[in-house]
Each structure stands twice: as structure tokens, then as C-alpha cells.
């Protein structure tokens, strides 16, 4: 860990002693003045691939996101707690992994029980509402009415173009003019989830564009269990359609290179439309008078394969599914224009907000505050990041899980296949390095990390072999 970082224990002690403002000042932003706690704006997208934003891929036109990211801190190695929609959103709001809060797939019942009925894992909205924040939600919930899980106001929208929730968000911001009560505004977009509806003007941007395809593109996936998107032992792959019109193309196998390019044009066009909408939302934030004091979090609920490994959708432990684009923007941040390669988890958002708001830490949170990276983006917060996707069958422990360190990734699949990727030498994850003698030490270490994580979350799957 970098010398500019502080331990979690030390941070907790500072907050408990009322030293939050001092701690924040040391981490690369102006001290929080009494009565001037920062606002929070979360922009959460759906199925946005890591390489599907302009600052990671020049073929994608996202000028508003590029500008915001360039003025903030980009977290290049952000890993989602799980690459499946409802479970990921429940983890973002509770700060714990799906096997802890109980919603491992698309069913919100476990989340409702653990976060709402029993309050074992109070949501971020519960905590900030109780700390004097005005909390609001709009857009795709996937977890039921947002007021049920702690937001003071809000609506669940099912508009596939996101026009309705973004209009709601703009009205909310307009109503905050002159109000110094700190707020959390959670804007959950549906784009670029299929069906894709970008509109002609956005499609035109990509009709003749040269779009790169990654070297791990395949027309169909290999048979190993690491690629399975169904129940254990199956060879099931989600979202396949070979002959649909371009605006309805699904992204799953089998698909030719030409079919993938047709899908990518519509997918990127949808993202460019979304980028324009984000630009308008930031305009509304500026008009409200709260732009300077609002911390903006941008990320996706999961990644997207886009034909890599012969797959569409998500629901595996490959980088395409578990790694997401993420940045934080704050006009008061002193160290903007940085990129961090520190291993970051989506579970870090909850404790980061508590840190910035000067709210005492909660013992159940599995993540870490990202504020040390504001001052030193090169600092290392953790040895490994973890992700799981065990909800396809609806029962904990049935699917895949992974631990990702700086240079390696270890995956334990639903059928006990072990996978080890050398991320520095094989960034497209094309070779399983488990059997190489030279990797024995790395394999042994990652088996230990996996066992440690499985015990922490109560994973019921058999642990990896002891080395």
C-alpha cells in the first residue's frame, strides 16, 4: 500500500473522533465545511462494456462522458460485485456481495428480506437519509419501488429510451435551487440494454465507421464451463438471434463478424445518444447551482461481451463481463485528470460516500473508501478484487466466481473447472495457465485468496483444492 494511503482501521478511528474534514483534506480535495457536505449524483448504466466509452475506445463518440472523466479520476480496473443486473444493483445499494444479501440473480426477494425487512444490510439510501441527506431515485430499479428501500422520493421508470427518468432528474435538480440540504440523486439508466433504440441521427454517426473487433472474438464459444451462461453442466449461451433486423439484433452466439459489426453500430449509437442525455443532465445540475459541490459517480451495473469469446450478454468471469467503466468527478477535487490502475470494486461506492459525507463507517460493508486514490491514484487499496455470478439457477453457490489481482485472475466455475489467466501477458484471456509449472506459486496464492473470499461471503460451493 502506498505511504499516502491510510488503513481502514485508521480511517474509522478518524471518523469516530470527528476528524472527517481533516482526513478529506489530506486526500486531495478541499475540506468539507460544516453545513456544506457534498451532494452525490450516481449515473448507473446497464450493460455498458468497458471498451464502449470514448475515453477507452476512440471509435465510440461520447464527448460528454470523456470530458467529465478527464476532469475527474478514471478507475481503469473496476470490478463489479456480480455481472447480473438485479444482484449487482442490490450489491451497490447494500455494499455486500450477492451471497450475503441474498439476491443472487434477478429475484429481489433476498434483498427485500435482508435490507428492508430485517435491516441486516441497510442500504446507502437508508444510511444517507438517516444522516440528513435528501435521497432520490429515478430510472430502472429492478428491485421494486425505490421508496421501499430507503429513498425519500423517487420513481421506477420503464422507459427504454431513458427520456422519462432523465426528465424527472432534471425536475428534481431544478427544485433544489437555493436548497442547501445535501442530496443523493441516483439515476439508473436502462441504456444500452437491449432492445436498442438509438434513433436515426445517432445511427448515422456509425454507418460507415471502422469499428475494431478484439482478437478474442469467436463466432461461437468453446465448450469449457468457464463460458457457460446457464445452469451447471449446461452449454447455454444467452441472447442469440442470427436474422433479426439491425435495430433488434441480439448479441449472443452464433454470430458472424458481419453480424457483430451490425450490432456494434447500433450499440455504440445507443451509447452516443445516452452520452448526449448525460450532457443535458449535467447542464441541469449546473443550472441548479450545485455542480461545484456534487460528486458524480459514473459506472455500469455489469459489462458486456460484444462477441468476445463467442459470447453475448455477461454472466461469466471474463474481463468483458466483470470489468466496467467507472469514474468520479468533483469540481472541488484537486487531483483531476488522473487514471488509477488500483483494483476497485463496485462495493467501494457506498463507503466512499460515507467517507466524503463524514458519516461513521458501517461494519457490514465489504468495500473500501476510494478517497485515498484522490490524492494518490497509484496507491493500492487491496490485494484482490472479487466477483461472483451464482444466480442463474436461483440458488447460492451454483455459478462462477473469481479473484483478480494486479497481474492474475483465478476463476472457479460451476463445474469445478479452475482457470488462471496471466493478465499482463494475456489481457484477452485466451489461454488457461493453470497447468504450467512456472505458474504453480501464482495458482497456490490465488487458491488461498479464493478460499478466503468464499468463507467471508458464505459461498456454499466446494472450495478450490489445497495446494
Tab-separated table of C-alpha atoms in Angstrom:
chain	number	residue	atom	x	y	z
A	1	UNK	CA	0.000	0.000	0.000
A	2	UNK	CA	1.201	3.492	-0.829
A	3	UNK	CA	2.504	5.639	2.005
A	4	UNK	CA	-0.159	8.232	1.140
A	5	UNK	CA	-2.960	5.748	1.896
A	6	UNK	CA	-4.262	5.119	5.376
A	7	UNK	CA	-5.555	1.836	6.727
A	8	UNK	CA	-9.254	1.141	7.084
A	9	UNK	CA	-8.784	0.951	10.868
A	10	UNK	CA	-7.129	4.367	10.975
A	11	UNK	CA	-9.831	5.874	8.775
A	12	UNK	CA	-12.578	4.526	11.040
A	13	UNK	CA	-10.836	5.986	14.053
A	14	UNK	CA	-10.604	9.414	12.413
A	15	UNK	CA	-14.293	9.470	11.603
A	16	UNK	CA	-15.219	8.255	15.077
A	17	UNK	CA	-13.195	11.126	16.544
A	18	UNK	CA	-14.878	13.673	14.295
A	19	UNK	CA	-11.798	14.157	12.117
A	20	UNK	CA	-13.513	13.592	8.763
A	21	UNK	CA	-12.759	17.061	7.416
A	22	UNK	CA	-9.062	16.674	8.212
A	23	UNK	CA	-8.948	13.250	6.578
A	24	UNK	CA	-10.642	14.527	3.410
A	25	UNK	CA	-8.286	17.464	3.110
A	26	UNK	CA	-5.328	15.114	3.223
A	27	UNK	CA	-6.781	13.076	0.390
A	28	UNK	CA	-6.762	15.612	-2.374
A	29	UNK	CA	-9.907	17.715	-2.070
A	30	UNK	CA	-10.967	20.809	-0.213
A	31	UNK	CA	-12.042	20.233	3.410
A	32	UNK	CA	-15.761	19.784	3.969
A	33	UNK	CA	-17.063	22.840	5.763
A	34	UNK	CA	-19.795	22.471	8.406
A	35	UNK	CA	-23.169	22.524	6.666
A	36	UNK	CA	-21.541	22.036	3.246
A	37	UNK	CA	-21.376	18.293	2.884
A	38	UNK	CA	-21.131	17.279	-0.760
A	39	UNK	CA	-24.073	16.147	-2.837
A	40	UNK	CA	-23.906	12.865	-4.740
A	41	UNK	CA	-25.094	12.087	-8.256
A	42	UNK	CA	-24.876	8.454	-9.366
A	43	UNK	CA	-25.281	7.729	-13.075
A	44	UNK	CA	-25.675	3.955	-13.421
A	45	UNK	CA	-25.869	2.462	-16.901
A	46	UNK	CA	-26.978	-1.045	-17.904
A	47	UNK	CA	-24.792	-3.472	-19.893
A	48	UNK	CA	-22.112	-0.933	-20.769
A	49	UNK	CA	-18.894	-2.626	-21.881
A	50	UNK	CA	-15.576	-1.323	-20.579
A	51	UNK	CA	-14.441	-0.579	-24.151
A	52	UNK	CA	-17.715	1.143	-25.120
A	53	UNK	CA	-16.877	4.680	-23.981
A	54	UNK	CA	-14.751	7.155	-25.889
A	55	UNK	CA	-12.005	7.550	-23.298
A	56	UNK	CA	-11.328	3.794	-23.607
A	57	UNK	CA	-12.098	3.416	-27.314
A	58	UNK	CA	-11.780	6.299	-29.780
A	59	UNK	CA	-14.288	4.639	-32.119
A	60	UNK	CA	-17.092	5.438	-29.657
A	61	UNK	CA	-18.345	9.020	-29.620
A	62	UNK	CA	-19.031	10.077	-26.020
A	63	UNK	CA	-17.784	13.678	-25.706
A	64	UNK	CA	-19.701	14.460	-22.511
A	65	UNK	CA	-18.513	11.380	-20.659
A	66	UNK	CA	-14.973	11.915	-21.958
A	67	UNK	CA	-14.943	15.466	-20.632
A	68	UNK	CA	-16.305	14.532	-17.204
A	69	UNK	CA	-13.935	11.577	-16.881
A	70	UNK	CA	-10.982	13.702	-17.994
A	71	UNK	CA	-11.768	16.259	-15.305
A	72	UNK	CA	-12.050	13.592	-12.615
A	73	UNK	CA	-10.411	10.272	-11.817
A	74	UNK	CA	-10.851	7.265	-14.091
A	75	UNK	CA	-10.685	3.897	-12.358
A	76	UNK	CA	-9.340	1.576	-15.032
A	77	UNK	CA	-9.641	-1.629	-13.015
A	78	UNK	CA	-13.142	-1.524	-11.613
A	79	UNK	CA	-14.806	-4.879	-10.998
A	80	UNK	CA	-18.498	-5.288	-10.388
A	81	UNK	CA	-19.620	-7.480	-7.463
A	82	UNK	CA	-21.605	-9.607	-9.901
A	83	UNK	CA	-22.269	-9.412	-13.655
A	84	UNK	CA	-26.048	-9.784	-13.496
A	85	UNK	CA	-28.411	-6.815	-13.265
A	86	UNK	CA	-30.620	-7.099	-10.169
A	87	UNK	CA	-27.979	-8.719	-7.987
A	88	UNK	CA	-25.429	-6.077	-8.980
A	89	UNK	CA	-27.797	-3.236	-8.135
A	90	UNK	CA	-28.616	-4.824	-4.792
A	91	UNK	CA	-24.885	-5.085	-4.047
A	92	UNK	CA	-24.272	-1.441	-4.965
A	93	UNK	CA	-27.006	-0.379	-2.547
A	94	UNK	CA	-26.106	-2.714	0.341
A	95	UNK	CA	-22.316	-2.715	-0.008
A	96	UNK	CA	-22.072	-6.521	0.194
A	97	UNK	CA	-21.859	-9.459	-2.226
A	98	UNK	CA	-24.988	-11.205	-3.535
A	99	UNK	CA	-24.477	-14.331	-1.443
A	100	UNK	CA	-24.526	-12.056	1.609
A	101	UNK	CA	-27.648	-10.003	0.826
A	102	UNK	CA	-29.429	-12.994	-0.706
A	103	UNK	CA	-30.369	-11.848	-4.216
A	104	UNK	CA	-28.010	-13.842	-6.387
A	105	UNK	CA	-29.838	-13.414	-9.704
A	106	UNK	CA	-32.825	-11.464	-10.979
A	107	UNK	CA	-35.082	-12.166	-7.992
A	108	UNK	CA	-35.055	-9.290	-5.447
A	109	UNK	CA	-36.603	-11.373	-2.651
A	110	UNK	CA	-33.351	-11.912	-0.748
A	111	UNK	CA	-32.534	-8.205	-0.933
A	112	UNK	CA	-36.002	-7.319	0.327
A	113	UNK	CA	-35.593	-9.645	3.276
A	114	UNK	CA	-32.044	-8.703	4.312
A	115	UNK	CA	-32.095	-4.969	3.500
A	116	UNK	CA	-35.712	-3.926	4.033
A	117	UNK	CA	-37.424	-6.338	6.413
A	118	UNK	CA	-34.547	-7.361	8.655
A	119	UNK	CA	-32.291	-4.318	8.047
A	120	UNK	CA	-29.196	-6.514	8.376
A	121	UNK	CA	-27.737	-4.586	5.456
A	122	UNK	CA	-29.215	-1.073	5.470
A	123	UNK	CA	-28.984	0.457	2.037
A	124	UNK	CA	-26.982	3.511	1.109
A	125	UNK	CA	-30.292	5.383	0.865
A	126	UNK	CA	-31.267	4.292	4.379
A	127	UNK	CA	-27.930	5.478	5.768
A	128	UNK	CA	-27.707	8.821	3.993
A	129	UNK	CA	-31.396	9.599	4.577
A	130	UNK	CA	-30.810	8.996	8.276
A	131	UNK	CA	-27.775	11.291	8.152
A	132	UNK	CA	-29.736	14.268	6.843
A	133	UNK	CA	-29.426	13.753	3.092
A	134	UNK	CA	-32.397	14.163	0.781
A	135	UNK	CA	-32.298	10.950	-1.248
A	136	UNK	CA	-33.990	10.453	-4.596
A	137	UNK	CA	-34.104	7.744	-7.255
A	138	UNK	CA	-35.271	7.592	-10.851
A	139	UNK	CA	-34.992	5.040	-13.636
A	140	UNK	CA	-34.598	1.268	-13.754
A	141	UNK	CA	-34.882	-0.209	-10.273
A	142	UNK	CA	-35.010	-3.990	-10.801
A	143	UNK	CA	-35.572	-4.157	-7.014
A	144	UNK	CA	-39.060	-2.733	-6.649
A	145	UNK	CA	-40.261	0.759	-5.632
A	146	UNK	CA	-37.210	2.805	-4.532
A	147	UNK	CA	-39.011	4.282	-1.523
A	148	UNK	CA	-39.290	0.752	-0.148
A	149	UNK	CA	-35.512	0.542	0.174
A	150	UNK	CA	-34.752	3.890	1.697
A	151	UNK	CA	-35.118	6.687	-0.850
A	152	UNK	CA	-37.161	9.632	0.397
A	153	UNK	CA	-38.614	10.223	-3.049
A	154	UNK	CA	-38.371	8.663	-6.442
A	155	UNK	CA	-39.979	6.664	-9.202
A	156	UNK	CA	-39.233	3.458	-11.040
A	157	UNK	CA	-39.295	4.128	-14.782
A	158	UNK	CA	-39.521	1.520	-17.513
A	159	UNK	CA	-38.813	3.805	-20.457
A	160	UNK	CA	-36.309	2.113	-22.771
A	161	UNK	CA	-35.011	5.452	-24.060
A	162	UNK	CA	-34.430	6.921	-20.563
A	163	UNK	CA	-36.225	10.134	-21.532
A	164	UNK	CA	-38.658	9.857	-18.623
A	165	UNK	CA	-36.177	9.307	-15.780
A	166	UNK	CA	-33.836	11.995	-17.084
A	167	UNK	CA	-36.699	14.481	-17.277
A	168	UNK	CA	-37.588	13.508	-13.709
A	169	UNK	CA	-33.975	14.034	-12.614
A	170	UNK	CA	-33.873	17.479	-14.238
A	171	UNK	CA	-37.054	18.483	-12.421
A	172	UNK	CA	-35.585	17.237	-9.160
A	173	UNK	CA	-32.438	19.333	-9.665
A	174	UNK	CA	-34.455	22.409	-10.596
A	175	UNK	CA	-36.332	22.011	-7.323
A	176	UNK	CA	-33.058	22.040	-5.373
A	177	UNK	CA	-32.156	25.595	-6.361
A	178	UNK	CA	-31.420	27.576	-3.227
A	179	UNK	CA	-31.735	24.490	-1.006
A	180	UNK	CA	-28.516	23.668	0.839
A	181	UNK	CA	-29.729	20.315	2.173
A	182	UNK	CA	-27.258	17.765	0.789
A	183	UNK	CA	-28.763	15.238	-1.605
A	184	UNK	CA	-28.164	11.872	-3.212
A	185	UNK	CA	-29.679	11.566	-6.691
A	186	UNK	CA	-29.452	8.030	-8.115
A	187	UNK	CA	-30.155	7.960	-11.867
A	188	UNK	CA	-30.456	4.363	-13.085
A	189	UNK	CA	-30.426	4.288	-16.872
A	190	UNK	CA	-31.679	1.365	-18.957
A	191	UNK	CA	-29.357	2.047	-21.886
A	192	UNK	CA	-27.543	0.398	-23.588
A	193	UNK	CA	-29.530	-2.712	-22.618
A	194	UNK	CA	-31.342	-4.397	-25.498
A	195	UNK	CA	-33.653	-3.704	-27.263
A	196	UNK	CA	-31.520	-0.882	-28.621
A	197	UNK	CA	-33.366	2.284	-29.679
A	198	UNK	CA	-30.828	4.936	-30.655
A	199	UNK	CA	-32.750	6.726	-33.426
A	200	UNK	CA	-31.642	7.589	-36.991
A	201	UNK	CA	-29.473	10.595	-36.146
A	202	UNK	CA	-27.296	8.509	-33.845
A	203	UNK	CA	-27.125	5.521	-36.186
A	204	UNK	CA	-25.791	7.849	-38.856
A	205	UNK	CA	-22.683	8.504	-36.734
A	206	UNK	CA	-21.568	4.896	-37.217
A	207	UNK	CA	-22.954	3.869	-40.603
A	208	UNK	CA	-19.529	3.984	-42.284
A	209	UNK	CA	-17.277	3.900	-39.205
A	210	UNK	CA	-14.370	1.476	-38.921
A	211	UNK	CA	-15.016	-0.409	-35.699
A	212	UNK	CA	-12.261	-2.522	-34.130
A	213	UNK	CA	-13.036	-6.102	-33.118
A	214	UNK	CA	-10.921	-7.637	-30.360
A	215	UNK	CA	-8.623	-10.603	-31.112
A	216	UNK	CA	-10.622	-12.906	-28.825
A	217	UNK	CA	-13.760	-12.616	-30.965
A	218	UNK	CA	-15.248	-16.001	-31.867
A	219	UNK	CA	-18.395	-16.919	-33.759
A	220	UNK	CA	-19.311	-19.457	-31.051
A	221	UNK	CA	-17.876	-20.133	-27.580
A	222	UNK	CA	-15.648	-23.079	-26.671
A	223	UNK	CA	-17.218	-25.915	-24.640
A	224	UNK	CA	-15.375	-25.345	-21.329
A	225	UNK	CA	-17.523	-24.496	-18.319
A	226	UNK	CA	-15.918	-21.053	-17.911
A	227	UNK	CA	-18.041	-19.953	-20.905
A	228	UNK	CA	-21.327	-21.442	-19.675
A	229	UNK	CA	-24.075	-18.868	-19.059
A	230	UNK	CA	-26.640	-21.395	-17.884
A	231	UNK	CA	-27.005	-23.980	-15.133
A	232	UNK	CA	-24.005	-26.038	-14.004
A	233	UNK	CA	-23.109	-28.633	-16.599
A	234	UNK	CA	-25.017	-26.911	-19.394
A	235	UNK	CA	-23.615	-25.276	-22.505
A	236	UNK	CA	-26.125	-22.463	-22.583
A	237	UNK	CA	-25.429	-19.072	-24.129
A	238	UNK	CA	-27.726	-16.099	-23.721
A	239	UNK	CA	-29.309	-13.869	-26.378
A	240	UNK	CA	-28.755	-15.358	-29.778
A	241	UNK	CA	-30.539	-14.391	-32.981
A	242	UNK	CA	-28.974	-14.574	-36.408
A	243	UNK	CA	-31.589	-12.952	-38.631
A	244	UNK	CA	-33.147	-10.118	-36.613
A	245	UNK	CA	-33.229	-6.574	-38.062
A	246	UNK	CA	-30.201	-4.468	-37.136
A	247	UNK	CA	-32.086	-2.446	-34.500
A	248	UNK	CA	-33.205	-5.665	-32.769
A	249	UNK	CA	-30.027	-7.704	-33.150
A	250	UNK	CA	-29.173	-9.742	-30.111
A	251	UNK	CA	-25.569	-10.157	-29.168
A	252	UNK	CA	-25.279	-13.873	-28.448
A	253	UNK	CA	-23.897	-16.747	-30.486
A	254	UNK	CA	-23.671	-17.884	-33.110
A	255	UNK	CA	-22.863	-14.715	-34.974
A	256	UNK	CA	-20.578	-13.817	-37.833
A	257	UNK	CA	-18.173	-10.921	-37.839
A	258	UNK	CA	-20.590	-9.005	-40.075
A	259	UNK	CA	-23.492	-9.622	-37.693
A	260	UNK	CA	-21.403	-8.477	-34.756
A	261	UNK	CA	-20.428	-5.267	-36.570
A	262	UNK	CA	-24.095	-4.587	-37.342
A	263	UNK	CA	-24.919	-4.995	-33.646
A	264	UNK	CA	-21.969	-2.859	-32.554
A	265	UNK	CA	-23.089	0.052	-34.747
A	266	UNK	CA	-26.494	0.092	-33.057
A	267	UNK	CA	-24.987	-0.485	-29.621
A	268	UNK	CA	-22.494	2.371	-29.974
A	269	UNK	CA	-25.189	4.638	-31.438
A	270	UNK	CA	-27.322	3.974	-28.351
A	271	UNK	CA	-24.366	4.896	-26.139
A	272	UNK	CA	-23.798	8.139	-28.046
A	273	UNK	CA	-27.452	9.040	-27.541
A	274	UNK	CA	-27.094	8.270	-23.836
A	275	UNK	CA	-23.971	10.454	-23.709
A	276	UNK	CA	-25.970	13.383	-25.069
A	277	UNK	CA	-28.594	12.814	-22.386
A	278	UNK	CA	-25.906	12.762	-19.698
A	279	UNK	CA	-24.641	16.090	-21.043
A	280	UNK	CA	-28.125	17.570	-20.623
A	281	UNK	CA	-28.322	16.190	-17.082
A	282	UNK	CA	-25.039	17.851	-16.174
A	283	UNK	CA	-26.422	21.066	-17.647
A	284	UNK	CA	-29.390	20.776	-15.284
A	285	UNK	CA	-27.013	20.173	-12.388
A	286	UNK	CA	-25.101	23.339	-13.261
A	287	UNK	CA	-28.332	25.323	-13.579
A	288	UNK	CA	-29.364	24.161	-10.093
A	289	UNK	CA	-26.304	25.832	-8.588
A	290	UNK	CA	-24.991	22.573	-7.118
A	291	UNK	CA	-22.442	21.474	-9.715
A	292	UNK	CA	-19.375	22.634	-7.772
A	293	UNK	CA	-20.374	20.688	-4.674
A	294	UNK	CA	-21.673	17.499	-6.281
A	295	UNK	CA	-19.604	14.311	-6.522
A	296	UNK	CA	-20.562	12.458	-9.710
A	297	UNK	CA	-20.154	8.676	-9.888
A	298	UNK	CA	-20.457	7.058	-13.309
A	299	UNK	CA	-20.394	3.286	-13.855
A	300	UNK	CA	-22.323	0.311	-15.234
A	301	UNK	CA	-24.141	-2.467	-13.396
A	302	UNK	CA	-22.094	-5.005	-15.377
A	303	UNK	CA	-20.028	-5.304	-18.522
A	304	UNK	CA	-20.876	-6.879	-21.878
A	305	UNK	CA	-19.153	-9.456	-24.061
A	306	UNK	CA	-19.804	-7.991	-27.533
A	307	UNK	CA	-18.778	-11.231	-29.223
A	308	UNK	CA	-15.554	-11.787	-27.309
A	309	UNK	CA	-15.037	-15.477	-26.503
A	310	UNK	CA	-18.003	-16.140	-28.785
A	311	UNK	CA	-20.384	-14.745	-26.159
A	312	UNK	CA	-23.034	-12.084	-25.816
A	313	UNK	CA	-24.540	-10.709	-22.623
A	314	UNK	CA	-22.483	-11.132	-19.410
A	315	UNK	CA	-22.726	-13.797	-16.627
A	316	UNK	CA	-19.153	-15.136	-16.822
A	317	UNK	CA	-15.973	-14.103	-15.025
A	318	UNK	CA	-14.158	-12.790	-18.104
A	319	UNK	CA	-12.986	-9.178	-18.153
A	320	UNK	CA	-15.707	-8.284	-20.641
A	321	UNK	CA	-18.416	-9.209	-18.120
A	322	UNK	CA	-16.960	-8.170	-14.749
A	323	UNK	CA	-14.839	-5.117	-15.606
A	324	UNK	CA	-16.794	-1.890	-16.057
A	325	UNK	CA	-16.028	1.718	-16.992
A	326	UNK	CA	-16.084	3.966	-13.945
A	327	UNK	CA	-15.007	7.473	-12.994
A	328	UNK	CA	-15.607	10.004	-10.239
A	329	UNK	CA	-15.895	13.724	-10.986
A	330	UNK	CA	-15.954	16.526	-8.432
A	331	UNK	CA	-15.214	20.124	-9.272
A	332	UNK	CA	-13.581	20.552	-5.848
A	333	UNK	CA	-11.175	17.675	-6.455
A	334	UNK	CA	-7.577	18.880	-6.652
A	335	UNK	CA	-6.114	15.910	-8.484
A	336	UNK	CA	-8.316	15.690	-11.553
A	337	UNK	CA	-7.208	14.364	-14.918
A	338	UNK	CA	-5.844	11.128	-13.454
A	339	UNK	CA	-6.245	7.429	-14.202
A	340	UNK	CA	-5.880	4.851	-11.453
A	341	UNK	CA	-4.985	1.195	-12.008
A	342	UNK	CA	-5.750	0.305	-8.410
A	343	UNK	CA	-8.102	-2.663	-8.055
A	344	UNK	CA	-11.527	-1.172	-7.363
A	345	UNK	CA	-14.824	-2.865	-6.516
A	346	UNK	CA	-18.328	-1.562	-7.117
A	347	UNK	CA	-18.780	-2.191	-3.385
A	348	UNK	CA	-16.418	0.740	-2.745
A	349	UNK	CA	-19.021	3.327	-3.728
A	350	UNK	CA	-21.024	3.019	-0.509
A	351	UNK	CA	-18.069	3.559	1.897
A	352	UNK	CA	-16.668	6.287	-0.357
A	353	UNK	CA	-19.860	8.305	0.005
A	354	UNK	CA	-19.864	7.822	3.765
A	355	UNK	CA	-16.251	8.983	3.856
A	356	UNK	CA	-16.995	12.124	1.860
A	357	UNK	CA	-20.133	12.879	3.862
A	358	UNK	CA	-18.360	12.467	7.201
A	359	UNK	CA	-20.750	9.682	8.199
A	360	UNK	CA	-19.454	6.975	10.514
A	361	UNK	CA	-18.487	3.660	8.881
A	362	UNK	CA	-20.749	0.605	8.943
A	363	UNK	CA	-19.228	-2.729	9.955
A	364	UNK	CA	-21.077	-4.767	7.344
A	365	UNK	CA	-19.601	-3.002	4.318
A	366	UNK	CA	-17.330	-5.175	2.172
A	367	UNK	CA	-15.782	-2.303	0.207
A	368	UNK	CA	-13.204	0.380	0.959
A	369	UNK	CA	-13.275	4.184	0.598
A	370	UNK	CA	-11.720	5.313	-2.671
A	371	UNK	CA	-10.706	8.686	-1.268
A	372	UNK	CA	-7.017	7.737	-0.808
A	373	UNK	CA	-6.847	7.466	-4.602
A	374	UNK	CA	-7.979	11.076	-4.971
A	375	UNK	CA	-4.556	12.165	-3.742
A	376	UNK	CA	-2.500	9.243	-4.992
A	377	UNK	CA	-4.107	7.361	-7.923
A	378	UNK	CA	-1.203	4.890	-7.841
A	379	UNK	CA	-2.000	3.747	-4.294
A	380	UNK	CA	-3.099	0.116	-3.913
A	381	UNK	CA	-6.176	-0.431	-1.737
A	382	UNK	CA	-6.417	-4.229	-1.840
A	383	UNK	CA	-4.587	-7.369	-2.890
A	384	UNK	CA	-7.513	-8.729	-4.897
A	385	UNK	CA	-10.962	-7.829	-6.152
A	386	UNK	CA	-13.669	-10.491	-6.284
A	387	UNK	CA	-16.791	-11.115	-8.308
A	388	UNK	CA	-19.405	-13.840	-8.439
A	389	UNK	CA	-22.305	-14.894	-10.629
A	390	UNK	CA	-24.109	-17.722	-8.922
A	391	UNK	CA	-27.716	-16.794	-9.618
A	392	UNK	CA	-28.553	-18.334	-12.979
A	393	UNK	CA	-30.054	-21.333	-11.216
A	394	UNK	CA	-31.545	-19.212	-8.434
A	395	UNK	CA	-29.559	-20.858	-5.626
A	396	UNK	CA	-26.367	-19.577	-3.969
A	397	UNK	CA	-23.149	-21.356	-4.859
A	398	UNK	CA	-24.187	-22.715	-8.252
A	399	UNK	CA	-22.316	-20.466	-10.647
A	400	UNK	CA	-18.892	-18.919	-11.234
A	401	UNK	CA	-16.632	-16.799	-9.021
A	402	UNK	CA	-13.246	-15.085	-9.464
A	403	UNK	CA	-10.466	-13.244	-7.671
A	404	UNK	CA	-8.467	-10.670	-9.638
A	405	UNK	CA	-5.040	-9.462	-8.526
A	406	UNK	CA	-2.756	-6.992	-10.259
A	407	UNK	CA	-1.378	-9.497	-12.783
A	408	UNK	CA	-3.539	-12.604	-12.464
A	409	UNK	CA	-7.115	-13.807	-12.391
A	410	UNK	CA	-8.287	-17.068	-10.859
A	411	UNK	CA	-11.731	-18.451	-11.701
A	412	UNK	CA	-13.568	-21.353	-10.085
A	413	UNK	CA	-16.525	-22.397	-12.235
A	414	UNK	CA	-19.836	-24.088	-11.565
A	415	UNK	CA	-18.328	-27.425	-12.649
A	416	UNK	CA	-15.108	-27.032	-10.613
A	417	UNK	CA	-13.002	-26.027	-13.595
A	418	UNK	CA	-10.040	-23.942	-12.456
A	419	UNK	CA	-8.924	-21.137	-14.716
A	420	UNK	CA	-5.830	-18.958	-14.294
A	421	UNK	CA	-5.218	-16.018	-16.609
A	422	UNK	CA	-1.949	-14.105	-16.865
A	423	UNK	CA	-3.486	-10.664	-17.252
A	424	UNK	CA	-0.196	-8.940	-18.008
A	425	UNK	CA	0.817	-11.357	-20.780
A	426	UNK	CA	-2.649	-12.466	-21.916
A	427	UNK	CA	-5.018	-9.498	-21.483
A	428	UNK	CA	-7.652	-11.056	-23.766
A	429	UNK	CA	-7.765	-14.174	-21.579
A	430	UNK	CA	-7.191	-16.659	-24.374
A	431	UNK	CA	-5.025	-19.219	-22.520
A	432	UNK	CA	-5.794	-21.084	-19.310
A	433	UNK	CA	-2.432	-21.102	-17.484
A	434	UNK	CA	-3.400	-23.478	-14.668
A	435	UNK	CA	-1.280	-26.390	-15.906
A	436	UNK	CA	2.002	-24.508	-16.410
A	437	UNK	CA	4.651	-25.456	-13.846
A	438	UNK	CA	6.007	-21.909	-13.848
A	439	UNK	CA	2.644	-20.672	-12.539
A	440	UNK	CA	2.442	-23.023	-9.546
A	441	UNK	CA	3.108	-20.299	-6.971
A	442	UNK	CA	0.567	-17.936	-8.537
A	443	UNK	CA	-2.021	-20.714	-8.624
A	444	UNK	CA	-1.420	-21.603	-4.974
A	445	UNK	CA	-1.725	-17.979	-3.867
A	446	UNK	CA	-4.943	-17.418	-5.782
A	447	UNK	CA	-6.470	-20.610	-4.464
A	448	UNK	CA	-5.857	-19.213	-0.972
A	449	UNK	CA	-7.425	-15.855	-1.914
A	450	UNK	CA	-10.452	-17.653	-3.317
A	451	UNK	CA	-10.877	-19.791	-0.208
A	452	UNK	CA	-10.613	-16.692	1.987
A	453	UNK	CA	-13.252	-14.852	-0.011
A	454	UNK	CA	-15.609	-17.855	-0.142
A	455	UNK	CA	-15.543	-18.154	3.645
A	456	UNK	CA	-16.253	-14.428	4.014
A	457	UNK	CA	-19.388	-14.438	1.836
A	458	UNK	CA	-20.610	-17.904	2.818
A	459	UNK	CA	-20.153	-19.445	-0.619
A	460	UNK	CA	-21.582	-22.972	-0.454
A	461	UNK	CA	-19.655	-24.257	-3.470
A	462	UNK	CA	-16.739	-26.616	-2.799
A	463	UNK	CA	-13.542	-24.586	-2.255
A	464	UNK	CA	-10.533	-24.886	-4.545
A	465	UNK	CA	-8.094	-27.754	-3.997
A	466	UNK	CA	-5.456	-27.253	-1.339
A	467	UNK	CA	-2.029	-26.850	-2.886
